[in-house]
PDB file of C-alpha atoms and ligand atoms in Angstrom:
ATOM      1  CA  MET U 560     -23.898 -13.359 -26.684  1.00  0.00           C
ATOM      2  CA  THR U 561     -23.916 -16.658 -28.575  1.00  0.00           C
ATOM      3  CA  GLU U 562     -25.086 -15.846 -32.134  1.00  0.00           C
ATOM      4  CA  GLY U 563     -28.435 -17.594 -32.569  1.00  0.00           C
ATOM      5  CA  GLY U 564     -28.130 -19.086 -29.052  1.00  0.00           C
ATOM      6  CA  ILE U 565     -30.700 -21.654 -27.905  1.00  0.00           C
ATOM      7  CA  HIS U 566     -32.761 -18.959 -26.153  1.00  0.00           C
ATOM      8  CA  ALA U 567     -32.496 -16.296 -28.879  1.00  0.00           C
ATOM      9  CA  GLY U 568     -35.631 -14.147 -29.171  1.00  0.00           C
ATOM     10  CA  ARG U 569     -37.010 -15.182 -25.757  1.00  0.00           C
ATOM     11  CA  VAL U 570     -37.660 -12.953 -22.745  1.00  0.00           C
ATOM     12  CA  ALA U 571     -36.744 -14.625 -19.438  1.00  0.00           C
ATOM     13  CA  PHE U 572     -37.755 -13.534 -15.926  1.00  0.00           C
ATOM     14  CA  VAL U 573     -35.446 -14.895 -13.207  1.00  0.00           C
ATOM     15  CA  THR U 574     -36.308 -14.402  -9.539  1.00  0.00           C
ATOM     16  CA  GLY U 575     -33.533 -14.364  -6.953  1.00  0.00           C
ATOM     17  CA  ALA U 576     -31.119 -13.331  -9.713  1.00  0.00           C
ATOM     18  CA  GLY U 577     -28.860 -11.140  -7.558  1.00  0.00           C
ATOM     19  CA  ARG U 578     -26.551 -13.982  -6.533  1.00  0.00           C
ATOM     20  CA  GLY U 579     -26.128 -17.741  -6.300  1.00  0.00           C
ATOM     21  CA  ILE U 580     -28.099 -20.068  -8.582  1.00  0.00           C
ATOM     22  CA  GLY U 581     -30.341 -17.278  -9.921  1.00  0.00           C
ATOM     23  CA  ALA U 582     -27.410 -15.072 -10.982  1.00  0.00           C
ATOM     24  CA  ALA U 583     -25.647 -18.016 -12.679  1.00  0.00           C
ATOM     25  CA  THR U 584     -28.900 -18.897 -14.485  1.00  0.00           C
ATOM     26  CA  ALA U 585     -29.482 -15.303 -15.635  1.00  0.00           C
ATOM     27  CA  ARG U 586     -25.908 -15.140 -17.010  1.00  0.00           C
ATOM     28  CA  LEU U 587     -26.341 -18.397 -18.913  1.00  0.00           C
ATOM     29  CA  LEU U 588     -29.802 -17.601 -20.344  1.00  0.00           C
ATOM     30  CA  ALA U 589     -28.494 -14.222 -21.521  1.00  0.00           C
ATOM     31  CA  HIS U 590     -25.371 -15.821 -23.009  1.00  0.00           C
ATOM     32  CA  GLU U 591     -27.667 -18.182 -24.907  1.00  0.00           C
ATOM     33  CA  GLY U 592     -29.585 -15.264 -26.406  1.00  0.00           C
ATOM     34  CA  ALA U 593     -32.498 -14.448 -24.046  1.00  0.00           C
ATOM     35  CA  ALA U 594     -33.273 -10.910 -22.895  1.00  0.00           C
ATOM     36  CA  VAL U 595     -33.268 -11.376 -19.116  1.00  0.00           C
ATOM     37  CA  ALA U 596     -35.102  -9.579 -16.303  1.00  0.00           C
ATOM     38  CA  LEU U 597     -33.226 -10.002 -13.017  1.00  0.00           C
ATOM     39  CA  ALA U 598     -35.528  -9.775  -9.996  1.00  0.00           C
ATOM     40  CA  ALA U 599     -34.734  -9.692  -6.260  1.00  0.00           C
ATOM     41  CA  ARG U 600     -34.982  -7.323  -3.291  1.00  0.00           C
ATOM     42  CA  THR U 601     -31.330  -6.186  -3.035  1.00  0.00           C
ATOM     43  CA  GLU U 602     -30.963  -3.579  -5.751  1.00  0.00           C
ATOM     44  CA  GLU U 603     -27.119  -3.392  -5.745  1.00  0.00           C
ATOM     45  CA  GLU U 604     -26.879  -7.124  -6.449  1.00  0.00           C
ATOM     46  CA  ILE U 605     -29.285  -7.262  -9.400  1.00  0.00           C
ATOM     47  CA  VAL U 606     -27.848  -4.028 -10.835  1.00  0.00           C
ATOM     48  CA  SER U 607     -24.325  -5.435 -10.597  1.00  0.00           C
ATOM     49  CA  VAL U 608     -25.205  -8.780 -12.292  1.00  0.00           C
ATOM     50  CA  ALA U 609     -27.256  -6.959 -14.963  1.00  0.00           C
ATOM     51  CA  HIS U 610     -24.336  -4.606 -15.650  1.00  0.00           C
ATOM     52  CA  GLU U 611     -21.957  -7.531 -16.006  1.00  0.00           C
ATOM     53  CA  ILE U 612     -24.351  -9.222 -18.501  1.00  0.00           C
ATOM     54  CA  SER U 613     -24.934  -6.010 -20.497  1.00  0.00           C
ATOM     55  CA  SER U 614     -21.197  -5.341 -20.709  1.00  0.00           C
ATOM     56  CA  ARG U 615     -20.894  -8.590 -22.705  1.00  0.00           C
ATOM     57  CA  GLY U 616     -23.403  -7.307 -25.272  1.00  0.00           C
ATOM     58  CA  CYS U 617     -26.420  -9.209 -23.886  1.00  0.00           C
ATOM     59  CA  THR U 618     -29.741  -7.738 -22.719  1.00  0.00           C
ATOM     60  CA  ALA U 619     -30.419  -7.530 -18.966  1.00  0.00           C
ATOM     61  CA  LEU U 620     -32.907  -5.504 -16.930  1.00  0.00           C
ATOM     62  CA  PRO U 621     -32.700  -5.339 -13.106  1.00  0.00           C
ATOM     63  CA  VAL U 622     -36.118  -5.087 -11.399  1.00  0.00           C
ATOM     64  CA  SER U 623     -36.646  -4.740  -7.634  1.00  0.00           C
ATOM     65  CA  LEU U 624     -39.082  -7.339  -6.423  1.00  0.00           C
ATOM     66  CA  ASP U 625     -40.351  -9.109  -3.324  1.00  0.00           C
ATOM     67  CA  VAL U 626     -41.926 -12.281  -4.721  1.00  0.00           C
ATOM     68  CA  ALA U 627     -44.213 -12.550  -1.698  1.00  0.00           C
ATOM     69  CA  ASP U 628     -45.835  -9.194  -2.437  1.00  0.00           C
ATOM     70  CA  GLU U 629     -48.624  -9.332  -5.026  1.00  0.00           C
ATOM     71  CA  ASP U 630     -48.418  -5.642  -5.983  1.00  0.00           C
ATOM     72  CA  SER U 631     -44.638  -5.801  -6.328  1.00  0.00           C
ATOM     73  CA  VAL U 632     -44.918  -8.849  -8.628  1.00  0.00           C
ATOM     74  CA  SER U 633     -47.607  -7.210 -10.813  1.00  0.00           C
ATOM     75  CA  ALA U 634     -45.670  -3.945 -11.162  1.00  0.00           C
ATOM     76  CA  CYS U 635     -42.485  -5.811 -12.059  1.00  0.00           C
ATOM     77  CA  PHE U 636     -44.092  -7.912 -14.773  1.00  0.00           C
ATOM     78  CA  GLU U 637     -45.763  -4.839 -16.227  1.00  0.00           C
ATOM     79  CA  ARG U 638     -42.390  -3.090 -16.466  1.00  0.00           C
ATOM     80  CA  VAL U 639     -40.654  -6.118 -17.976  1.00  0.00           C
ATOM     81  CA  ARG U 640     -43.405  -6.585 -20.577  1.00  0.00           C
ATOM     82  CA  ALA U 641     -43.130  -2.890 -21.507  1.00  0.00           C
ATOM     83  CA  GLU U 642     -39.318  -2.813 -21.689  1.00  0.00           C
ATOM     84  CA  LEU U 643     -38.364  -6.307 -22.898  1.00  0.00           C
ATOM     85  CA  GLY U 644     -41.571  -7.862 -24.280  1.00  0.00           C
ATOM     86  CA  ASN U 645     -43.693 -10.910 -23.523  1.00  0.00           C
ATOM     87  CA  VAL U 646     -42.134 -13.200 -20.888  1.00  0.00           C
ATOM     88  CA  THR U 647     -42.055 -16.806 -22.124  1.00  0.00           C
ATOM     89  CA  ILE U 648     -39.402 -18.158 -19.727  1.00  0.00           C
ATOM     90  CA  LEU U 649     -39.965 -17.902 -15.978  1.00  0.00           C
ATOM     91  CA  ILE U 650     -37.446 -19.169 -13.437  1.00  0.00           C
ATOM     92  CA  ASN U 651     -38.967 -19.260  -9.946  1.00  0.00           C
ATOM     93  CA  ASN U 652     -35.689 -19.430  -8.061  1.00  0.00           C
ATOM     94  CA  ALA U 653     -36.084 -16.951  -5.157  1.00  0.00           C
ATOM     95  CA  GLY U 654     -36.223 -18.885  -1.925  1.00  0.00           C
ATOM     96  CA  THR U 655     -35.645 -18.689   1.783  1.00  0.00           C
ATOM     97  CA  PRO U 656     -34.617 -21.447   4.195  1.00  0.00           C
ATOM     98  CA  GLY U 657     -35.645 -19.372   7.239  1.00  0.00           C
ATOM     99  CA  VAL U 658     -34.038 -20.369  10.534  1.00  0.00           C
ATOM    100  CA  PRO U 659     -33.952 -24.183  10.738  1.00  0.00           C
ATOM    101  CA  LEU U 660     -35.710 -24.941  14.020  1.00  0.00           C
ATOM    102  CA  PRO U 661     -37.918 -27.768  15.323  1.00  0.00           C
ATOM    103  CA  VAL U 662     -41.648 -27.203  14.785  1.00  0.00           C
ATOM    104  CA  ALA U 663     -42.232 -26.492  18.477  1.00  0.00           C
ATOM    105  CA  ALA U 664     -39.713 -23.626  18.330  1.00  0.00           C
ATOM    106  CA  THR U 665     -40.833 -22.188  14.973  1.00  0.00           C
ATOM    107  CA  ARG U 666     -42.745 -18.938  15.170  1.00  0.00           C
ATOM    108  CA  PRO U 667     -45.927 -18.815  13.036  1.00  0.00           C
ATOM    109  CA  GLU U 668     -44.618 -15.744  11.173  1.00  0.00           C
ATOM    110  CA  GLU U 669     -41.451 -17.663  10.184  1.00  0.00           C
ATOM    111  CA  TRP U 670     -43.579 -20.587   8.957  1.00  0.00           C
ATOM    112  CA  ARG U 671     -45.773 -18.233   6.931  1.00  0.00           C
ATOM    113  CA  ARG U 672     -42.793 -16.385   5.459  1.00  0.00           C
ATOM    114  CA  ALA U 673     -41.293 -19.653   4.143  1.00  0.00           C
ATOM    115  CA  PHE U 674     -44.576 -20.431   2.368  1.00  0.00           C
ATOM    116  CA  ASP U 675     -45.061 -16.830   1.188  1.00  0.00           C
ATOM    117  CA  VAL U 676     -41.647 -16.741  -0.510  1.00  0.00           C
ATOM    118  CA  ASN U 677     -41.119 -20.377  -1.556  1.00  0.00           C
ATOM    119  CA  VAL U 678     -44.634 -21.224  -2.805  1.00  0.00           C
ATOM    120  CA  THR U 679     -46.853 -18.139  -3.043  1.00  0.00           C
ATOM    121  CA  GLY U 680     -44.032 -16.228  -4.763  1.00  0.00           C
ATOM    122  CA  ALA U 681     -43.873 -18.870  -7.498  1.00  0.00           C
ATOM    123  CA  PHE U 682     -47.679 -18.878  -7.780  1.00  0.00           C
ATOM    124  CA  LEU U 683     -47.838 -15.067  -8.123  1.00  0.00           C
ATOM    125  CA  CYS U 684     -45.102 -14.989 -10.790  1.00  0.00           C
ATOM    126  CA  ALA U 685     -46.632 -17.890 -12.728  1.00  0.00           C
ATOM    127  CA  ARG U 686     -50.027 -16.190 -12.624  1.00  0.00           C
ATOM    128  CA  GLU U 687     -48.503 -13.087 -14.205  1.00  0.00           C
ATOM    129  CA  ALA U 688     -46.526 -14.983 -16.852  1.00  0.00           C
ATOM    130  CA  LEU U 689     -49.094 -17.581 -17.951  1.00  0.00           C
ATOM    131  CA  PRO U 690     -51.444 -15.422 -20.097  1.00  0.00           C
ATOM    132  CA  GLY U 691     -48.542 -14.188 -22.248  1.00  0.00           C
ATOM    133  CA  MET U 692     -47.166 -17.721 -22.588  1.00  0.00           C
ATOM    134  CA  ALA U 693     -50.606 -19.019 -23.610  1.00  0.00           C
ATOM    135  CA  SER U 694     -50.952 -16.280 -26.231  1.00  0.00           C
ATOM    136  CA  ALA U 695     -47.499 -17.207 -27.606  1.00  0.00           C
ATOM    137  CA  ASN U 696     -48.492 -20.887 -27.473  1.00  0.00           C
ATOM    138  CA  TRP U 697     -45.101 -21.555 -25.896  1.00  0.00           C
ATOM    139  CA  GLY U 698     -43.663 -21.202 -22.416  1.00  0.00           C
ATOM    140  CA  ARG U 699     -41.204 -22.619 -19.925  1.00  0.00           C
ATOM    141  CA  ILE U 700     -41.500 -22.390 -16.141  1.00  0.00           C
ATOM    142  CA  VAL U 701     -38.757 -23.865 -13.962  1.00  0.00           C
ATOM    143  CA  ASN U 702     -39.357 -23.989 -10.211  1.00  0.00           C
ATOM    144  CA  VAL U 703     -36.191 -24.316  -8.129  1.00  0.00           C
ATOM    145  CA  SER U 704     -37.091 -26.698  -5.333  1.00  0.00           C
ATOM    146  CA  SER U 705     -35.002 -28.751  -2.910  1.00  0.00           C
ATOM    147  CA  ALA U 706     -34.470 -32.396  -2.013  1.00  0.00           C
ATOM    148  CA  ALA U 707     -35.751 -31.296   1.430  1.00  0.00           C
ATOM    149  CA  ALA U 708     -39.202 -31.584  -0.217  1.00  0.00           C
ATOM    150  CA  ARG U 709     -38.755 -35.377  -0.347  1.00  0.00           C
ATOM    151  CA  HIS U 710     -36.319 -36.188   2.452  1.00  0.00           C
ATOM    152  CA  PRO U 711     -37.459 -35.190   5.937  1.00  0.00           C
ATOM    153  CA  VAL U 712     -34.783 -33.354   7.899  1.00  0.00           C
ATOM    154  CA  ALA U 713     -35.495 -32.594  11.584  1.00  0.00           C
ATOM    155  CA  GLY U 714     -35.526 -28.807  12.018  1.00  0.00           C
ATOM    156  CA  MET U 715     -36.480 -28.065   8.416  1.00  0.00           C
ATOM    157  CA  ALA U 716     -40.280 -28.517   8.405  1.00  0.00           C
ATOM    158  CA  ALA U 717     -41.169 -25.062   7.051  1.00  0.00           C
ATOM    159  CA  TYR U 718     -38.586 -25.210   4.270  1.00  0.00           C
ATOM    160  CA  GLY U 719     -39.288 -28.856   3.354  1.00  0.00           C
ATOM    161  CA  ALA U 720     -43.080 -28.524   3.467  1.00  0.00           C
ATOM    162  CA  SER U 721     -43.031 -25.315   1.401  1.00  0.00           C
ATOM    163  CA  LYS U 722     -40.786 -26.929  -1.238  1.00  0.00           C
ATOM    164  CA  ALA U 723     -43.067 -30.009  -1.304  1.00  0.00           C
ATOM    165  CA  ALA U 724     -45.984 -27.656  -1.964  1.00  0.00           C
ATOM    166  CA  LEU U 725     -43.937 -26.031  -4.735  1.00  0.00           C
ATOM    167  CA  ASP U 726     -43.423 -29.466  -6.324  1.00  0.00           C
ATOM    168  CA  GLN U 727     -47.172 -30.075  -6.399  1.00  0.00           C
ATOM    169  CA  LEU U 728     -47.694 -26.621  -7.912  1.00  0.00           C
ATOM    170  CA  THR U 729     -45.204 -27.684 -10.606  1.00  0.00           C
ATOM    171  CA  ARG U 730     -47.156 -30.869 -11.413  1.00  0.00           C
ATOM    172  CA  VAL U 731     -50.531 -29.094 -11.575  1.00  0.00           C
ATOM    173  CA  LEU U 732     -49.154 -26.210 -13.671  1.00  0.00           C
ATOM    174  CA  ALA U 733     -47.705 -28.780 -16.088  1.00  0.00           C
ATOM    175  CA  LEU U 734     -51.191 -30.232 -16.640  1.00  0.00           C
ATOM    176  CA  GLU U 735     -52.746 -26.791 -17.069  1.00  0.00           C
ATOM    177  CA  GLY U 736     -49.978 -25.576 -19.404  1.00  0.00           C
ATOM    178  CA  GLU U 737     -49.927 -28.613 -21.674  1.00  0.00           C
ATOM    179  CA  PRO U 738     -52.643 -27.423 -24.130  1.00  0.00           C
ATOM    180  CA  TYR U 739     -50.684 -24.180 -24.665  1.00  0.00           C
ATOM    181  CA  GLY U 740     -47.203 -25.625 -25.224  1.00  0.00           C
ATOM    182  CA  ILE U 741     -46.136 -24.542 -21.736  1.00  0.00           C
ATOM    183  CA  ALA U 742     -43.726 -26.968 -20.042  1.00  0.00           C
ATOM    184  CA  VAL U 743     -43.334 -26.711 -16.264  1.00  0.00           C
ATOM    185  CA  THR U 744     -40.555 -28.503 -14.424  1.00  0.00           C
ATOM    186  CA  GLY U 745     -38.933 -28.521 -11.002  1.00  0.00           C
ATOM    187  CA  VAL U 746     -35.268 -28.798 -10.088  1.00  0.00           C
ATOM    188  CA  TYR U 747     -33.450 -30.256  -7.086  1.00  0.00           C
ATOM    189  CA  PRO U 748     -30.172 -28.357  -7.491  1.00  0.00           C
ATOM    190  CA  GLY U 749     -28.053 -30.366  -5.026  1.00  0.00           C
ATOM    191  CA  VAL U 750     -25.921 -28.746  -2.341  1.00  0.00           C
ATOM    192  CA  VAL U 751     -24.719 -25.527  -3.936  1.00  0.00           C
ATOM    193  CA  ASP U 752     -22.009 -23.092  -2.869  1.00  0.00           C
ATOM    194  CA  THR U 753     -24.126 -19.967  -2.322  1.00  0.00           C
ATOM    195  CA  ARG U 754     -24.956 -17.416   0.380  1.00  0.00           C
ATOM    196  CA  MET U 755     -27.789 -19.685   1.523  1.00  0.00           C
ATOM    197  CA  GLN U 756     -25.292 -22.430   2.429  1.00  0.00           C
ATOM    198  CA  GLU U 757     -22.899 -19.896   3.945  1.00  0.00           C
ATOM    199  CA  ASP U 758     -25.706 -18.514   6.134  1.00  0.00           C
ATOM    200  CA  SER U 759     -26.737 -22.037   7.156  1.00  0.00           C
ATOM    201  CA  ARG U 760     -23.150 -22.837   8.216  1.00  0.00           C
ATOM    202  CA  GLY U 761     -23.189 -19.656  10.296  1.00  0.00           C
ATOM    203  CA  PHE U 762     -26.054 -20.727  12.586  1.00  0.00           C
ATOM    204  CA  GLY U 763     -24.666 -21.636  16.002  1.00  0.00           C
ATOM    205  CA  GLN U 764     -24.964 -25.162  17.409  1.00  0.00           C
ATOM    206  CA  GLU U 765     -26.807 -23.755  20.405  1.00  0.00           C
ATOM    207  CA  LEU U 766     -29.518 -22.341  18.074  1.00  0.00           C
ATOM    208  CA  ILE U 767     -30.083 -25.122  15.539  1.00  0.00           C
ATOM    209  CA  GLY U 768     -28.730 -28.159  17.394  1.00  0.00           C
ATOM    210  CA  LYS U 769     -25.663 -30.347  16.927  1.00  0.00           C
ATOM    211  CA  GLN U 770     -26.986 -32.506  14.070  1.00  0.00           C
ATOM    212  CA  LEU U 771     -27.952 -29.726  11.635  1.00  0.00           C
ATOM    213  CA  HIS U 772     -24.860 -27.724  12.554  1.00  0.00           C
ATOM    214  CA  ARG U 773     -22.654 -30.704  11.642  1.00  0.00           C
ATOM    215  CA  MET U 774     -24.626 -31.350   8.459  1.00  0.00           C
ATOM    216  CA  PHE U 775     -24.166 -27.795   7.111  1.00  0.00           C
ATOM    217  CA  ARG U 776     -20.448 -27.702   8.065  1.00  0.00           C
ATOM    218  CA  GLY U 777     -19.976 -31.181   6.594  1.00  0.00           C
ATOM    219  CA  TYR U 778     -21.202 -30.097   3.148  1.00  0.00           C
ATOM    220  CA  ARG U 779     -18.240 -27.714   2.966  1.00  0.00           C
ATOM    221  CA  ASP U 780     -15.678 -29.748   4.910  1.00  0.00           C
ATOM    222  CA  PHE U 781     -16.231 -32.869   2.785  1.00  0.00           C
ATOM    223  CA  GLY U 782     -16.155 -30.981  -0.538  1.00  0.00           C
ATOM    224  CA  MET U 783     -19.825 -31.559  -1.354  1.00  0.00           C
ATOM    225  CA  LEU U 784     -20.649 -28.018  -2.477  1.00  0.00           C
ATOM    226  CA  ARG U 785     -21.317 -27.657  -6.220  1.00  0.00           C
ATOM    227  CA  PRO U 786     -20.809 -24.422  -8.163  1.00  0.00           C
ATOM    228  CA  PRO U 787     -24.049 -22.541  -9.049  1.00  0.00           C
ATOM    229  CA  GLU U 788     -23.183 -22.892 -12.754  1.00  0.00           C
ATOM    230  CA  GLU U 789     -24.071 -26.613 -12.569  1.00  0.00           C
ATOM    231  CA  PRO U 790     -27.772 -26.208 -11.628  1.00  0.00           C
ATOM    232  CA  ALA U 791     -27.867 -23.211 -14.014  1.00  0.00           C
ATOM    233  CA  GLU U 792     -26.984 -25.562 -16.874  1.00  0.00           C
ATOM    234  CA  LEU U 793     -29.858 -27.894 -15.956  1.00  0.00           C
ATOM    235  CA  ILE U 794     -32.297 -24.967 -15.642  1.00  0.00           C
ATOM    236  CA  SER U 795     -31.220 -23.581 -19.031  1.00  0.00           C
ATOM    237  CA  TYR U 796     -31.718 -27.003 -20.633  1.00  0.00           C
ATOM    238  CA  LEU U 797     -35.245 -27.154 -19.181  1.00  0.00           C
ATOM    239  CA  CYS U 798     -36.021 -23.909 -21.058  1.00  0.00           C
ATOM    240  CA  THR U 799     -35.257 -25.405 -24.478  1.00  0.00           C
ATOM    241  CA  PRO U 800     -37.856 -26.781 -26.908  1.00  0.00           C
ATOM    242  CA  ALA U 801     -36.520 -30.294 -26.145  1.00  0.00           C
ATOM    243  CA  ALA U 802     -37.757 -30.030 -22.560  1.00  0.00           C
ATOM    244  CA  GLN U 803     -41.475 -30.265 -23.418  1.00  0.00           C
ATOM    245  CA  ARG U 804     -41.365 -34.042 -22.795  1.00  0.00           C
ATOM    246  CA  LEU U 805     -40.119 -33.432 -19.223  1.00  0.00           C
ATOM    247  CA  SER U 806     -43.086 -31.279 -18.183  1.00  0.00           C
ATOM    248  CA  GLY U 807     -44.422 -32.227 -14.763  1.00  0.00           C
ATOM    249  CA  PHE U 808     -41.166 -33.826 -13.616  1.00  0.00           C
ATOM    250  CA  ILE U 809     -38.935 -32.700 -10.777  1.00  0.00           C
ATOM    251  CA  ILE U 810     -35.373 -33.271 -11.921  1.00  0.00           C
ATOM    252  CA  ARG U 811     -32.220 -33.756  -9.873  1.00  0.00           C
ATOM    253  CA  LEU U 812     -28.935 -32.163 -10.927  1.00  0.00           C
ATOM    254  CA  GLU U 813     -27.398 -35.627 -11.306  1.00  0.00           C
ATOM    255  CA  GLN U 814     -29.914 -36.463 -14.065  1.00  0.00           C
ATOM    256  CA  LEU U 815     -28.755 -33.713 -16.449  1.00  0.00           C
ATOM    257  CA  GLU U 816     -26.423 -35.813 -18.612  1.00  0.00           C
ATOM    258  CA  ALA U 817     -28.939 -38.678 -18.824  1.00  0.00           C
ATOM    259  CA  ILE U 818     -31.835 -36.441 -19.924  1.00  0.00           C
ATOM    260  CA  LYS U 819     -29.630 -34.633 -22.458  1.00  0.00           C
ATOM    261  CA  GLY U 820     -28.598 -38.008 -23.862  1.00  0.00           C
ATOM    262  CA  GLU U 821     -32.260 -38.977 -24.345  1.00  0.00           C
ATOM    263  CA  SER U 822     -33.114 -35.899 -26.464  1.00  0.00           C
TER     264      SER U 822
HETATM  265  N1  NAP H 846     -27.766 -23.534  -2.170  1.00  0.00           N
HETATM  266  C1  NAP H 846     -28.260 -24.752  -1.997  1.00  0.00           C
HETATM  267  O1  NAP H 846     -27.569 -25.676  -1.550  1.00  0.00           O
HETATM  268  C2  NAP H 846     -29.688 -25.046  -2.371  1.00  0.00           C
HETATM  269  C3  NAP H 846     -30.126 -26.376  -2.240  1.00  0.00           C
HETATM  270  C4  NAP H 846     -31.442 -26.670  -2.588  1.00  0.00           C
HETATM  271  C5  NAP H 846     -32.276 -25.685  -3.065  1.00  0.00           C
HETATM  272  N2  NAP H 846     -31.826 -24.390  -3.170  1.00  0.00           N
HETATM  273  C6  NAP H 846     -32.763 -23.386  -3.676  1.00  0.00           C
HETATM  274  O2  NAP H 846     -32.143 -22.623  -4.683  1.00  0.00           O
HETATM  275  C7  NAP H 846     -32.749 -21.335  -4.755  1.00  0.00           C
HETATM  276  C8  NAP H 846     -31.664 -20.266  -4.830  1.00  0.00           C
HETATM  277  O3  NAP H 846     -30.916 -20.304  -3.636  1.00  0.00           O
HETATM  278  P1  NAP H 846     -29.346 -19.936  -3.554  1.00  0.00           P
HETATM  279  O4  NAP H 846     -28.693 -21.076  -2.898  1.00  0.00           O
HETATM  280  O5  NAP H 846     -28.861 -19.434  -4.851  1.00  0.00           O
HETATM  281  O6  NAP H 846     -29.435 -18.778  -2.463  1.00  0.00           O
HETATM  282  P2  NAP H 846     -28.867 -17.276  -2.383  1.00  0.00           P
HETATM  283  O7  NAP H 846     -27.510 -17.190  -2.974  1.00  0.00           O
HETATM  284  O8  NAP H 846     -29.073 -16.876  -0.980  1.00  0.00           O
HETATM  285  O9  NAP H 846     -29.865 -16.483  -3.353  1.00  0.00           O
HETATM  286  C9  NAP H 846     -31.213 -16.349  -3.071  1.00  0.00           C
HETATM  287  C10 NAP H 846     -31.786 -15.307  -4.006  1.00  0.00           C
HETATM  288  O10 NAP H 846     -33.203 -15.213  -3.755  1.00  0.00           O
HETATM  289  C11 NAP H 846     -33.538 -13.847  -3.533  1.00  0.00           C
HETATM  290  N3  NAP H 846     -34.693 -13.730  -2.666  1.00  0.00           N
HETATM  291  C12 NAP H 846     -34.862 -14.221  -1.417  1.00  0.00           C
HETATM  292  N4  NAP H 846     -36.068 -13.850  -0.932  1.00  0.00           N
HETATM  293  C13 NAP H 846     -36.671 -13.125  -1.919  1.00  0.00           C
HETATM  294  C14 NAP H 846     -37.909 -12.451  -2.023  1.00  0.00           C
HETATM  295  N5  NAP H 846     -38.798 -12.457  -1.025  1.00  0.00           N
HETATM  296  N6  NAP H 846     -38.204 -11.812  -3.187  1.00  0.00           N
HETATM  297  C15 NAP H 846     -37.315 -11.784  -4.205  1.00  0.00           C
HETATM  298  N7  NAP H 846     -36.107 -12.393  -4.159  1.00  0.00           N
HETATM  299  C16 NAP H 846     -35.798 -13.044  -3.020  1.00  0.00           C
HETATM  300  C17 NAP H 846     -32.260 -13.265  -2.922  1.00  0.00           C
HETATM  301  O11 NAP H 846     -32.186 -11.855  -3.076  1.00  0.00           O
HETATM  302  P3  NAP H 846     -32.682 -10.780  -1.993  1.00  0.00           P
HETATM  303  O12 NAP H 846     -32.361 -11.330  -0.637  1.00  0.00           O
HETATM  304  O13 NAP H 846     -31.927  -9.569  -2.381  1.00  0.00           O
HETATM  305  O14 NAP H 846     -34.155 -10.628  -2.242  1.00  0.00           O
HETATM  306  C18 NAP H 846     -31.205 -13.934  -3.777  1.00  0.00           C
HETATM  307  O15 NAP H 846     -31.032 -13.231  -4.995  1.00  0.00           O
HETATM  308  C19 NAP H 846     -33.665 -21.230  -3.535  1.00  0.00           C
HETATM  309  O16 NAP H 846     -35.001 -21.435  -3.914  1.00  0.00           O
HETATM  310  C20 NAP H 846     -33.196 -22.379  -2.644  1.00  0.00           C
HETATM  311  O17 NAP H 846     -34.219 -22.856  -1.809  1.00  0.00           O
HETATM  312  C21 NAP H 846     -30.553 -24.051  -2.833  1.00  0.00           C
END
């Protein structure tokens, strides 16, 4: 752990922390001094990342969680509060792209699942974390969104619409958190080399169509994939005291150096 790191003394709750962007963020927050709860459904993954963090002398607690399940979210927060303390950093990173299909071919249960995980999950976690943040008069919530919220991509209505809803949740939470020193931001992490991209490349052309198939393959073939540590750095910065002025904004990975330069 970094002695007196920028997140020293904080308790952070990171959803989707078993791999990809969430795991990289959990590692970095812990390295910078936070005690970190790692939440996701796949127990082996969160246990493995937590073990890796603990072996470096930092504090990590794996907690099994489905963000779409209200009871699971409540139980998890209760355990984290009891074992680590009051959560004042929340990273709503867990997300699902679902199967990218045109609206006419999307099953209602797939549409609902995208919203349940990508928006309702963030709402449920924020609802649990907010009272403790208000009592501490300090909090940071970072919602990991996607540029698909702003740029329409044929075949990605459920994902794009759910991330657009997440962005509006971010803006409203920022207004509500302001009197309590709670800053709420969103992140467009770019195209990141994670399981989500790997899975997207694996969908056959016959299932998702030629255009999307070429797009996902092109990200890899043209070297556009960024390492998860890059968005993790932006997310960690948004958890610092300096980030209060950014509350309500949705920030692209490419803006990191510029916003750091302004502080
Ligand atoms: N990779 C990209 O290019 C990219 C681009 C834009 C935005 N994003 C966003 O970045 C975030 C992280 O994605 P990633 O690329 O790092 O993907 P990833 O490597 O597939 O990781 C996703 C994480 O979310 C967890 N998760 C999924 N559903 C969950 C649920 N219902 N409850 C709890 N945890 C759940 C997964 O664990 P379990 O399956 O074990 O639960 C996993 O730990 C997502 O919100 C995604 O939309 C990614």
